[in-house]
Short mmCIF file of C-alpha atoms in Angstrom, two decimals:
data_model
loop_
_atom_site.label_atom_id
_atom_site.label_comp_id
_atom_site.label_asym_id
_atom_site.label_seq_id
_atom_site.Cartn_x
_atom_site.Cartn_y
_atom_site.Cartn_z
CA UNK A 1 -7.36 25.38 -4.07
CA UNK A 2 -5.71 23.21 -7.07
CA UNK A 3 -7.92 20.96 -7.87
CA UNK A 4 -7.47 19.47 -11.42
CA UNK A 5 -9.90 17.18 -11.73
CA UNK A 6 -12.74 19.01 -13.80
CA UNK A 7 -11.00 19.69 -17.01
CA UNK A 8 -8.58 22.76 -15.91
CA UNK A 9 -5.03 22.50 -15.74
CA UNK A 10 -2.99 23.07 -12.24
CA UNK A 11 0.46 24.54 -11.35
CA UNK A 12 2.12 23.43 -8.35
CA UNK A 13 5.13 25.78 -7.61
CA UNK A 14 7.54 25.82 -4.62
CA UNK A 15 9.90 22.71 -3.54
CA UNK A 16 9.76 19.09 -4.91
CA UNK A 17 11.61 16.08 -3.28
CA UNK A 18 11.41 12.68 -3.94
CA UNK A 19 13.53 9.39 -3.94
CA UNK A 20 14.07 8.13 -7.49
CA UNK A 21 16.92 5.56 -6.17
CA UNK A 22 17.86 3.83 -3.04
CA UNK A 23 20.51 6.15 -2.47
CA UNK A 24 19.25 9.17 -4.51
CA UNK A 25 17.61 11.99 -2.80
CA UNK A 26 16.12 14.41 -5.25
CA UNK A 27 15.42 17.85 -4.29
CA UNK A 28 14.19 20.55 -6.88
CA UNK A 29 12.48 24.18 -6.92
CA UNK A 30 10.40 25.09 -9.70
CA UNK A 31 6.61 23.76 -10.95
CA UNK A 32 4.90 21.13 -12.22
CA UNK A 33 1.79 21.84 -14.58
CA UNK A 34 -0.62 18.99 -14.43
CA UNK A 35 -3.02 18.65 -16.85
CA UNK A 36 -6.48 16.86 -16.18
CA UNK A 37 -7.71 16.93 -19.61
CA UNK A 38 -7.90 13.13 -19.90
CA UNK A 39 -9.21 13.15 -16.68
CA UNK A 40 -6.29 11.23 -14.88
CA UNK A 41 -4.19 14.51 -13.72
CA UNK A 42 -0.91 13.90 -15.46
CA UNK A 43 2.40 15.74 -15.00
CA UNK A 44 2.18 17.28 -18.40
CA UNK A 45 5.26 19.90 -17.78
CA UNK A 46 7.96 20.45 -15.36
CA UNK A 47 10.20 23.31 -15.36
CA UNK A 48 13.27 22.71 -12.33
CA UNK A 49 14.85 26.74 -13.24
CA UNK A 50 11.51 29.02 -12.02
CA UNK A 51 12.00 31.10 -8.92
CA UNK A 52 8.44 32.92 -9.34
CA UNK A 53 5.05 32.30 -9.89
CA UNK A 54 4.95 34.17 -12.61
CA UNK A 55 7.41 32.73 -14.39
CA UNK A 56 5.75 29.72 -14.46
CA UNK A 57 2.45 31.00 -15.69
CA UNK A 58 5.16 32.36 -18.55
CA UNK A 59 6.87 29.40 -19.05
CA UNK A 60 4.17 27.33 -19.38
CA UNK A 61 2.13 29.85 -22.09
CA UNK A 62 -0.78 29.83 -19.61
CA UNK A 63 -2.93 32.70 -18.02
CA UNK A 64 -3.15 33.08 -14.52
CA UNK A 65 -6.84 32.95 -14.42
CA UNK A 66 -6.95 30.17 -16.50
CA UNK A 67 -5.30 27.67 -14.37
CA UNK A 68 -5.58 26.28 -10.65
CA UNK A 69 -2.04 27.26 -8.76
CA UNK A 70 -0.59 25.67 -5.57
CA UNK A 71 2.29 27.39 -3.76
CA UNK A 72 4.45 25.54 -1.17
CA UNK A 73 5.13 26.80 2.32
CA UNK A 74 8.84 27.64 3.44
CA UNK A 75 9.03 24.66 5.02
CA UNK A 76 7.47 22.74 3.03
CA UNK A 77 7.60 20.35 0.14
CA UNK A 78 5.60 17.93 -2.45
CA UNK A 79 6.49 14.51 -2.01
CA UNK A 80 5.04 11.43 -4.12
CA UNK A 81 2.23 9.46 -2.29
CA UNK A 82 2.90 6.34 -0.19
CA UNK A 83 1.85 3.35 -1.99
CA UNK A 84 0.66 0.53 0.68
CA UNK A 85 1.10 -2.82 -0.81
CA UNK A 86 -0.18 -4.58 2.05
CA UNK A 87 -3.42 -3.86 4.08
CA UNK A 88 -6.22 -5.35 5.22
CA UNK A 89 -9.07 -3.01 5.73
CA UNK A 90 -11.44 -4.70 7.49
CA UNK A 91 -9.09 -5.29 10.69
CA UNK A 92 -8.54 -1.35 11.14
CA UNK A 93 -10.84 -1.40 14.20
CA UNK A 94 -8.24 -3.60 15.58
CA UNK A 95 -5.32 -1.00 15.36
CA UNK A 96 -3.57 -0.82 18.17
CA UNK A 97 -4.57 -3.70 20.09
CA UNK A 98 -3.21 -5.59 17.66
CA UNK A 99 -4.86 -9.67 17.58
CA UNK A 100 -4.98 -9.43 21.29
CA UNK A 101 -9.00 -8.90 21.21
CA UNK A 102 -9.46 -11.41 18.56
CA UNK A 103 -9.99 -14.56 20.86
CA UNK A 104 -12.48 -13.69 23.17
CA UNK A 105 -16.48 -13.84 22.34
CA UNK A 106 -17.46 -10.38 21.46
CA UNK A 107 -18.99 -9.68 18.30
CA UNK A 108 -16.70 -8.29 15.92
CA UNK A 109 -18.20 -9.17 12.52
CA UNK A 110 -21.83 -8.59 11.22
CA UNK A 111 -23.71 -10.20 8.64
CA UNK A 112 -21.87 -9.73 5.44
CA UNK A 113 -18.69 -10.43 7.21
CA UNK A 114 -17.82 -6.49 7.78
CA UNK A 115 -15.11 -7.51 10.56
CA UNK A 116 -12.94 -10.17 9.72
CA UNK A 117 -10.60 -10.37 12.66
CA UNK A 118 -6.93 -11.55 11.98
CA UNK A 119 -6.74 -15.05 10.31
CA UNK A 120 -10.34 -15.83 10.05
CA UNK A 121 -11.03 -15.73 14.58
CA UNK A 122 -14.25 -13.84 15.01
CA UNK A 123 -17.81 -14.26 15.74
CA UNK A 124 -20.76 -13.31 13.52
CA UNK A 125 -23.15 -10.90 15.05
CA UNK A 126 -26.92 -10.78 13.16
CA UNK A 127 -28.30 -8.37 15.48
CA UNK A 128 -27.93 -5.06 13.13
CA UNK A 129 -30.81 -3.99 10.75
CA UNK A 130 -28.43 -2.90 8.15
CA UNK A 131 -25.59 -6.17 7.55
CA UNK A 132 -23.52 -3.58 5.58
CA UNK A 133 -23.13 -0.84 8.62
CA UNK A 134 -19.83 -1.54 10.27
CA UNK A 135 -18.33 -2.56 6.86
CA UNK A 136 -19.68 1.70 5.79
CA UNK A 137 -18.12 2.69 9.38
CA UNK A 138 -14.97 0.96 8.97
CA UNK A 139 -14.39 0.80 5.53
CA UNK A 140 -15.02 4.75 5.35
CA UNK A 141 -12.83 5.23 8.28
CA UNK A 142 -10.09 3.38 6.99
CA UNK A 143 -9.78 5.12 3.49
CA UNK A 144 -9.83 8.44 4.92
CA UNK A 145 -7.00 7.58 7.70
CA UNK A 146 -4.96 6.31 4.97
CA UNK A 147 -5.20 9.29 2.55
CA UNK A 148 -4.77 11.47 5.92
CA UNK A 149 -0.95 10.22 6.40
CA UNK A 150 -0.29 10.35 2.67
CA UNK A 151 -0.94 7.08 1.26
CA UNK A 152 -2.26 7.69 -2.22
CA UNK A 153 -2.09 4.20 -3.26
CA UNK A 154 -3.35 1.09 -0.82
CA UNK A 155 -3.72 -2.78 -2.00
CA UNK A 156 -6.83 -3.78 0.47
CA UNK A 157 -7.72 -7.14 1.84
CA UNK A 158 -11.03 -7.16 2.39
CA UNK A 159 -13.20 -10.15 3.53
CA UNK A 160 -15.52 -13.05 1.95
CA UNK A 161 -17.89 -11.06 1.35
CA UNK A 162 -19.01 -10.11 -1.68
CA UNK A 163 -21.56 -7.08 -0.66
CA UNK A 164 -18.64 -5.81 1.97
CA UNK A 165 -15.38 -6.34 -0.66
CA UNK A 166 -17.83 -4.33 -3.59
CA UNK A 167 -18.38 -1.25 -0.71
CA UNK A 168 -15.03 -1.08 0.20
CA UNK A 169 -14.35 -0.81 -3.81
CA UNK A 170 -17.01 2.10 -4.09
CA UNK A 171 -15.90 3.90 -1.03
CA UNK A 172 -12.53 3.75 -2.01
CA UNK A 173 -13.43 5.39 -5.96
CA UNK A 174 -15.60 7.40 -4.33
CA UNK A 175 -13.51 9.32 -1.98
CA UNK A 176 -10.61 9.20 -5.04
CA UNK A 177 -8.09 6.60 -3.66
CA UNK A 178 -5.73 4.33 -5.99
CA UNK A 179 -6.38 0.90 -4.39
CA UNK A 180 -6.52 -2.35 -5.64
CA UNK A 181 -9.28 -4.68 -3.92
CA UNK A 182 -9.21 -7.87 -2.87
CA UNK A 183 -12.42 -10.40 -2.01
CA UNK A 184 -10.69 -12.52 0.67
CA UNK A 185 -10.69 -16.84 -0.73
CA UNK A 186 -10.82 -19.12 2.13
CA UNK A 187 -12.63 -22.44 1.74
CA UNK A 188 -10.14 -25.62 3.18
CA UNK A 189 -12.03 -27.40 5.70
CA UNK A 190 -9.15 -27.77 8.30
CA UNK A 191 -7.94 -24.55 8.39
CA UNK A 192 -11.25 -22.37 8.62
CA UNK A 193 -14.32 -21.81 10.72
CA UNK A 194 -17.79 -22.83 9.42
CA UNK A 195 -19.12 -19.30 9.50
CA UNK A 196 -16.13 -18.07 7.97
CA UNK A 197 -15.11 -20.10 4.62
CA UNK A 198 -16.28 -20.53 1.15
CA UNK A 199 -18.72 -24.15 1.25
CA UNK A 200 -16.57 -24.95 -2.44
CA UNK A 201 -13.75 -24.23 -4.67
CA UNK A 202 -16.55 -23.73 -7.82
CA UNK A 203 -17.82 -20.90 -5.04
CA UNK A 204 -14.90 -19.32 -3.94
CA UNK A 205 -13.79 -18.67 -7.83
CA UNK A 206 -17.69 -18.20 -8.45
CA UNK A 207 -17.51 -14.94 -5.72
CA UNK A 208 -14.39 -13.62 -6.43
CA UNK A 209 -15.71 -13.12 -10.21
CA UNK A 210 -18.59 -11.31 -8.76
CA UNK A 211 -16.20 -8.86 -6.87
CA UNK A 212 -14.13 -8.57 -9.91
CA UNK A 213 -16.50 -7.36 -11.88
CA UNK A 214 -18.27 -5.34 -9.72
CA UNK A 215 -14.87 -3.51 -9.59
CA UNK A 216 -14.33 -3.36 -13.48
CA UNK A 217 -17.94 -1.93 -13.44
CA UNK A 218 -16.58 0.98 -11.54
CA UNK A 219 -13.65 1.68 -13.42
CA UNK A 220 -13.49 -0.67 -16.47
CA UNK A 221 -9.67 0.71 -17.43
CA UNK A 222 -8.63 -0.14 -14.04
CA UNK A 223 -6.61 3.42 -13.37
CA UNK A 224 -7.78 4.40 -10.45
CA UNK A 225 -9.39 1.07 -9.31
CA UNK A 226 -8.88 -2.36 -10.00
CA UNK A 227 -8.96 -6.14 -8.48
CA UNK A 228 -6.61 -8.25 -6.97
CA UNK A 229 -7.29 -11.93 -6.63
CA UNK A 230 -6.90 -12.79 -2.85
CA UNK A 231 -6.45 -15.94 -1.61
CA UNK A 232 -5.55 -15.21 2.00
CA UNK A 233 -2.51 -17.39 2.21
CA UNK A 234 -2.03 -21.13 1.16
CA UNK A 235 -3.36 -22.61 4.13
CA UNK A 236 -6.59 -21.24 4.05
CA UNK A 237 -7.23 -22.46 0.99
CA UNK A 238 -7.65 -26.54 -0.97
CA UNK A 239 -5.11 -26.94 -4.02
CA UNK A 240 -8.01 -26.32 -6.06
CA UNK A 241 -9.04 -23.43 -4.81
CA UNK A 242 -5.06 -22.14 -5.47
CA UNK A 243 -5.49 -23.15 -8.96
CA UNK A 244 -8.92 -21.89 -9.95
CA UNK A 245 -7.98 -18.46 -8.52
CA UNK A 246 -4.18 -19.12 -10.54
CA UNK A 247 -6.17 -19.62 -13.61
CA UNK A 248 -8.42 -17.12 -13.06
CA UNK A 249 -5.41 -14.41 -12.18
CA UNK A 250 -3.61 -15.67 -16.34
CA UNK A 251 -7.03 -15.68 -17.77
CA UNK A 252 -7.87 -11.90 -16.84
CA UNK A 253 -4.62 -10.77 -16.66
CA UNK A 254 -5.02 -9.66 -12.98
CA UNK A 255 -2.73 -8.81 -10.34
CA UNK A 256 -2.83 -11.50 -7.36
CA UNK A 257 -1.97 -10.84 -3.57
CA UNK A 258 -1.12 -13.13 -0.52
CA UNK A 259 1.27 -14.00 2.11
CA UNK A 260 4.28 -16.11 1.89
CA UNK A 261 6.54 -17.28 5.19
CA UNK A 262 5.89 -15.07 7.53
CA UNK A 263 6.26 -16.99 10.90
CA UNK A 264 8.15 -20.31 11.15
CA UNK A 265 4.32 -22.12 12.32
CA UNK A 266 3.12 -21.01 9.11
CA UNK A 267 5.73 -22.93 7.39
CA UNK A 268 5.05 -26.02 9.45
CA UNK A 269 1.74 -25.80 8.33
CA UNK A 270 1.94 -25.56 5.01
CA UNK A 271 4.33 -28.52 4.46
CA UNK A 272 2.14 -30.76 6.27
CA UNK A 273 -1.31 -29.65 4.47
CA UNK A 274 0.59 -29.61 0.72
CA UNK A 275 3.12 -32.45 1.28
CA UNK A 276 3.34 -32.81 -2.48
CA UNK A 277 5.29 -29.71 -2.95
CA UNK A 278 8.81 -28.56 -2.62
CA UNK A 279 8.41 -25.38 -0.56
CA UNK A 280 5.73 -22.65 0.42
CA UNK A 281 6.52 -20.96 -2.56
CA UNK A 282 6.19 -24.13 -4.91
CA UNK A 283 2.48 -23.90 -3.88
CA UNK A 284 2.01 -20.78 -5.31
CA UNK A 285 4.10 -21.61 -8.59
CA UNK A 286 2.67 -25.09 -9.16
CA UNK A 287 -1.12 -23.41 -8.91
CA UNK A 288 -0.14 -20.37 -11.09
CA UNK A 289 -0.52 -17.79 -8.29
CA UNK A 290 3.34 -16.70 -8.45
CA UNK A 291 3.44 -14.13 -11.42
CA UNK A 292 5.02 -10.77 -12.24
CA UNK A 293 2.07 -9.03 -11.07
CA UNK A 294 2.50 -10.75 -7.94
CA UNK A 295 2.75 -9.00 -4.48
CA UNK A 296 3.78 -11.73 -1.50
CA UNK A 297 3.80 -10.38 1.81
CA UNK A 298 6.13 -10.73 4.34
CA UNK A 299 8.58 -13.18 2.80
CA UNK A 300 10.71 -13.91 6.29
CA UNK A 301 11.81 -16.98 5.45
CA UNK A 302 12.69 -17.88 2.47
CA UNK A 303 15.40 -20.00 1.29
CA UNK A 304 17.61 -19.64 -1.51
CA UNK A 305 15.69 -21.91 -4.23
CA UNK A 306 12.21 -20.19 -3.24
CA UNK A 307 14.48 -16.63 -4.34
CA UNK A 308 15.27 -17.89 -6.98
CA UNK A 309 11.89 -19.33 -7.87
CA UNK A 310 10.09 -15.58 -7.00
CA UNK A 311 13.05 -13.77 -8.79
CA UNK A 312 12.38 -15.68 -12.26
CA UNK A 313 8.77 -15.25 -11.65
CA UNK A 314 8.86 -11.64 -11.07
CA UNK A 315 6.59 -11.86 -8.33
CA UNK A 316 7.00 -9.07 -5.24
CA UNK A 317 7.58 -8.70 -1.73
CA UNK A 318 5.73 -6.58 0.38
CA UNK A 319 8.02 -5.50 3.08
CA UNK A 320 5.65 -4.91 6.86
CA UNK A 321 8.16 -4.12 9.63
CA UNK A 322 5.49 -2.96 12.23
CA UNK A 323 3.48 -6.07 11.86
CA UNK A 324 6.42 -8.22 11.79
CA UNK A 325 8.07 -7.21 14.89
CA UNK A 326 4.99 -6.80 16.96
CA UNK A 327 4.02 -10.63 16.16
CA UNK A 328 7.29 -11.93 16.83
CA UNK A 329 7.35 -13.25 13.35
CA UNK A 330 11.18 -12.58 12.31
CA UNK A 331 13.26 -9.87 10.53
CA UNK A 332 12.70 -9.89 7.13
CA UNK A 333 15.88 -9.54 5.08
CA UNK A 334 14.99 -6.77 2.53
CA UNK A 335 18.77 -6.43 1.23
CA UNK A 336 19.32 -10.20 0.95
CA UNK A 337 16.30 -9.64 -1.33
CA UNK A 338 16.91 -6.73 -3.44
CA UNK A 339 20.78 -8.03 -4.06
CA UNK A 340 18.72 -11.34 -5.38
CA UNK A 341 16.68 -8.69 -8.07
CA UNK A 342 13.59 -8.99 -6.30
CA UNK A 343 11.69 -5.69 -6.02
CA UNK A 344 10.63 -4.84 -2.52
CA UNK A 345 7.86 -2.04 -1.12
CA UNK A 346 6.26 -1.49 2.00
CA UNK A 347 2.98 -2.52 4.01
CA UNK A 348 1.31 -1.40 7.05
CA UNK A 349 -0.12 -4.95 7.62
CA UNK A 350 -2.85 -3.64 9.45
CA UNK A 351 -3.57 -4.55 12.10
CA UNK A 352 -1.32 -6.68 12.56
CA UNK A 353 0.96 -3.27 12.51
CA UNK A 354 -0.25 -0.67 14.74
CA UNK A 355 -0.76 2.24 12.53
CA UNK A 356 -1.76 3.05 8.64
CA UNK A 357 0.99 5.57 8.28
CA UNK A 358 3.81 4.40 5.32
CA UNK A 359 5.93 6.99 7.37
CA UNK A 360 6.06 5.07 10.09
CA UNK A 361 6.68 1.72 7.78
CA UNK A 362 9.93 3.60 6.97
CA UNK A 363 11.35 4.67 9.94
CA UNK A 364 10.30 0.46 10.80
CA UNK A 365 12.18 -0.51 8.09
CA UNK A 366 15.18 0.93 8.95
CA UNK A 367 15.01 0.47 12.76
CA UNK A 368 14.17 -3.81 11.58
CA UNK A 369 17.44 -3.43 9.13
CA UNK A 370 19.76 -2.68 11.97
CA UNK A 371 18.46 -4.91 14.15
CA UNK A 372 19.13 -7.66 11.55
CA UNK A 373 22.53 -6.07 11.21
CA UNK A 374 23.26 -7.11 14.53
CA UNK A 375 22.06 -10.61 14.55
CA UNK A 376 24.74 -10.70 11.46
CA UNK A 377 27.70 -9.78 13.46
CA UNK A 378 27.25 -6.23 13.30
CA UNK A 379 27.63 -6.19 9.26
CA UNK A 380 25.79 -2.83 8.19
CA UNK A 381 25.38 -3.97 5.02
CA UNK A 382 21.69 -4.70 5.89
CA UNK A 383 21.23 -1.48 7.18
CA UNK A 384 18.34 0.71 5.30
CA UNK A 385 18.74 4.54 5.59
CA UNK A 386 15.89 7.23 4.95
CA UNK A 387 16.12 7.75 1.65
CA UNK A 388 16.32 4.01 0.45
CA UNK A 389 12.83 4.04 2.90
CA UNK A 390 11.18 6.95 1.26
CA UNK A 391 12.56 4.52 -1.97
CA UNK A 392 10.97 1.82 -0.81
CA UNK A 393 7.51 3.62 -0.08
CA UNK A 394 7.25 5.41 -3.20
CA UNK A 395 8.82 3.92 -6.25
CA UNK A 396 8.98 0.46 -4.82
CA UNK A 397 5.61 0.31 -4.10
CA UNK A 398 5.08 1.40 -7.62
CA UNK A 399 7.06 -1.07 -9.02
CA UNK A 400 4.98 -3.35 -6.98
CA UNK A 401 1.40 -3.07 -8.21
CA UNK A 402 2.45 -2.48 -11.75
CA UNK A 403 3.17 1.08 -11.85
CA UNK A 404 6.43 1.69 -12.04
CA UNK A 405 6.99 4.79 -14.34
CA UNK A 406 3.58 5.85 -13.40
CA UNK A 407 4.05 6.72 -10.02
CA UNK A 408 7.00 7.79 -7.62
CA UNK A 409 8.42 10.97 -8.96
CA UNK A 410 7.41 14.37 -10.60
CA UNK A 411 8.72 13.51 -14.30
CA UNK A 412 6.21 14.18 -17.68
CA UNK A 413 3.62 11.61 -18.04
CA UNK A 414 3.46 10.54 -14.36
CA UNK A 415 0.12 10.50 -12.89
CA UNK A 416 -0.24 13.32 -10.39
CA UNK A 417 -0.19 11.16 -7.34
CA UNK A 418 1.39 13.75 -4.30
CA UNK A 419 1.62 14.46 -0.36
CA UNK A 420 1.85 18.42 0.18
CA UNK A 421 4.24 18.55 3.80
CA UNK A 422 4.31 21.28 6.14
CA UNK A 423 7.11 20.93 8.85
CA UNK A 424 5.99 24.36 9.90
CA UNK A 425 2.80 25.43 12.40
CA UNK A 426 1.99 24.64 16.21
CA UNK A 427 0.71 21.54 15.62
CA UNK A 428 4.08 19.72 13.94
CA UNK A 429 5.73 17.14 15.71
CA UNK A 430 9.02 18.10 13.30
CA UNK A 431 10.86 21.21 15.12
CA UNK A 432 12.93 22.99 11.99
CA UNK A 433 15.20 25.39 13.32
CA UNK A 434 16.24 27.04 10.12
CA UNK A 435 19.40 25.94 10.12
CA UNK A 436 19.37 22.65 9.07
CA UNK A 437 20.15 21.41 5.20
CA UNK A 438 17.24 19.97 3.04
CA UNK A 439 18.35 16.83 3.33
CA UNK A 440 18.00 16.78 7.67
CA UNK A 441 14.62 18.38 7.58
CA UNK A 442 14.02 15.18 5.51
CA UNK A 443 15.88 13.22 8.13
CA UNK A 444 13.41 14.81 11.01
CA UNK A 445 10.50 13.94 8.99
CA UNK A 446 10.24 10.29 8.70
CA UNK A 447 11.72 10.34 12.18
CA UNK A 448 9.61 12.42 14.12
CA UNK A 449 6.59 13.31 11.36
CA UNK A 450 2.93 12.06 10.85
CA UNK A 451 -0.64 13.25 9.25
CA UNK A 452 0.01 16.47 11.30
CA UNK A 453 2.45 17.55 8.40
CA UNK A 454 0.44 16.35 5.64
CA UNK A 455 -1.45 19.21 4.50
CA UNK A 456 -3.02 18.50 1.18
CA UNK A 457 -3.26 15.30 -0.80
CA UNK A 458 -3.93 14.47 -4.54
CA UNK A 459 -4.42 11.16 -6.43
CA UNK A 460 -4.62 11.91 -10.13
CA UNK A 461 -4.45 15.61 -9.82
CA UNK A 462 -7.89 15.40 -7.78
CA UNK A 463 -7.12 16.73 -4.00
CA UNK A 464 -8.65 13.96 -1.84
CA UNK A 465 -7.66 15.41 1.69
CA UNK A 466 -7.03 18.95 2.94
CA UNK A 467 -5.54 19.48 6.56
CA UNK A 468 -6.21 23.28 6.51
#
């Protein structure tokens, strides 16, 4: 089993594929060595002529023994990890039955605010001995579904809490994911429950330092983990608030997450609780939220001079299809962006999407894009194919938390961040006939494919799931 993540080097040998442009599929045969040696698991080597395994031990002036070695199956492939720019972990009990069991009574949420429930509607249950037990169950749950379909890379919401948001960050470096963690800011009055809500701007700021640090504890050069300031969205939060966590974001140099436009109530709301501003986005700008390291989700509707305003900024979108079309919230027009230079990626949204899988954000995307096509007169320029998905998933998302040369592809000095596929065995949902071209077994994948083809998983060269 290839392990590289206790000091030995690794080859991986058999058939690479990845999506280094919208409308570039790349498809190679050779090996990769990746070398663990600063403990990260970095593409130190690639060679894109071998045909053998032992060439590569050759080529690479290592001895068999001396290295792990991973072989692709015939049908198989390594593919870069999905990167999920958009998640909130504490609603994945909720997958599924998407917000509909959010308004009724039942406990959902123990004492450290474990279960959040979408936009801030749940009950607080004290009866557990242990506050911190569902946030373990789900959190734990979560992070291993997630590196099950592939995602190597996840930017969590979590909740108020500061014991719950620090588990979620050691669960999530313990078990070897990339994520990015986010203590959830929500303190204005008018917008959110008693039990739910920060009592003052000098607290909110006051516990997301706590979480930050807690993280930078864990990992203090932020490769593997790191924070994300998180106020939920503008509405849930006073002007203050927005520009304590602004400052706060400049001062450390951190990466900030939130949503932007995504229904037209939203925008309704915001203009009449920030009347001094010029547009949703505006709020964000004016309170220093809106930087390059940035990620907005959704982004519906936006007009022209808030494009304009992100574009300048740098600041990213965070494309979530599933979510987005099982609310009713609109079609979010990803090529309107990306012709404005504003780099796009993909979220799950969970829950208000119905499933972790990045796959299946793909095969959204493009079903969303046509859709949208339509509602333009039939223009196809909207349209999204596979590949400029698998783009989106991979080197978009990179591109989107700040990684963007780090992560995506199989080239020297990348971090070892890969999805082993199997379209093979009894179990695949993918029938390959054998006579199909590369590129259509790619095709069948993110059509038909999901955690039953991923067979092995590594973030940093360190394999974090096996399938058998």
């Amino acid at each position: 089993m290839a392990a590289a993540d206790d000091g030995r080097k690794a080859i991986f040998f058999g058939r690479f594929i990845s999506a280094p442009g919208p409308e570039s599929l790349l498809i190679r045969q050779g090996a990769v060595l990746v070398s663990s040696s600063n403990g990260h698991g970095v593409i130190e080597k690639t060679d894109w002529t071998l045909t053998t395994p032992a060439a590569a031990f050759e080529a690479f002036g290592v001895e068999e023994q001396d290295v792990d070695f991973h072989q692709t199956m015939n049908n198989g492939f390594f593919f870069p990890g999905f990167i999920d720019t958009h998640i909130h972990a504490s609603q994945y009990p909720n997958v599924g039955i998407f917000e509909a069991s959010l308004g009724g009574k039942e406990p959902l949420a123990d004492t450290n605010g474990a279960y959040e429930g979408d936009r801030g509607t749940e009950t607080v249950n004290h009866s557990t001995s242990n506050p911190l037990s569902k946030a373990d169950a789900v959190y734990t749950k979560v992070i291993r579904r997630t590196l099950s379909y592939g995602t190597t890379t996840a930017s969590y919401f979590a909740t108020i809490s500061v014991p719950a948001t620090n588990l979620l960050a050691d669960l999530a470096f313990k078990f070897g994911q990339r994520a990015y963690i986010g203590r959830v800011c929500m303190d204005h009055p008018d917008t959110c429950p008693t039990y739910y809500r920060d009592e003052t701007p000098d607290q909110s700021l006051a516990n997301a330092i706590a979480s930050i640090e807690h993280i930078q504890k864990l990992d203090s050069k932020g490769e593997l983990l790191a924070p994300i300031v998180t106020p939920r969205f503008a509405p849930s939060c006073q002007t203050e608030t927005l520009s304590l966590l602004g400052q706060l974001a400049t001062d450390r140099k951190l990466r900030v997450q939130t949503h932007i436009s995504e229904n037209i109530g939203e925008l309704a709301l915001v203009k009449h609780l920030f009347p001094q501003y010029k547009s949703y986005t505006d709020v964000y700008h004016q309170t220093g939220l809106l930087t390059s390291r940035t990620i907005l989700a959704h982004g519906i509707h936006l007009d022209d001079r808030e494009l304009e305003t992100i574009r300048t900024q740098g600041s990213k979108i965070s494309h979530c299809p599933a979510s987005n079309s099982a609310l009713g919230s609109g079609f979010c027009p990803v090529r309107k962006l990306l012709d404005n230079g504003i780099d796009v990626s993909l979220g799950t949204d969970v829950s208000g999407g119905y499933s972790v899988s990045i796959l299946d954000s793909v095969r959204q995307a493009c079903l969303v894009s046509r859709q949208l096509g339509y509602v333009n007169g039939g223009d196809k320029k909207w349209n999204i194919g596979v590949t400029e998905g698998l783009w989106l998933a991979t080197v978009g998302g990179a591109k989107c938390v700040g990684m963007e040369g780090r992560l995506g592809g199989f080239e020297p000095g990348m971090l070892f961040d890969v999805q082993e596929i199997d379209l093979s065995g009894e179990n695949s949902p993918v029938d390959i006939f054998g006579w199909e071209k590369w590129d259509e077994r790619i095709d069948k994948w993110v059509w038909n494919g999901d955690d039953r083809n991923v067979k092995n998983v590594w973030v940093g060269g360190r394999m974090v799931h096996s399938g058998k």
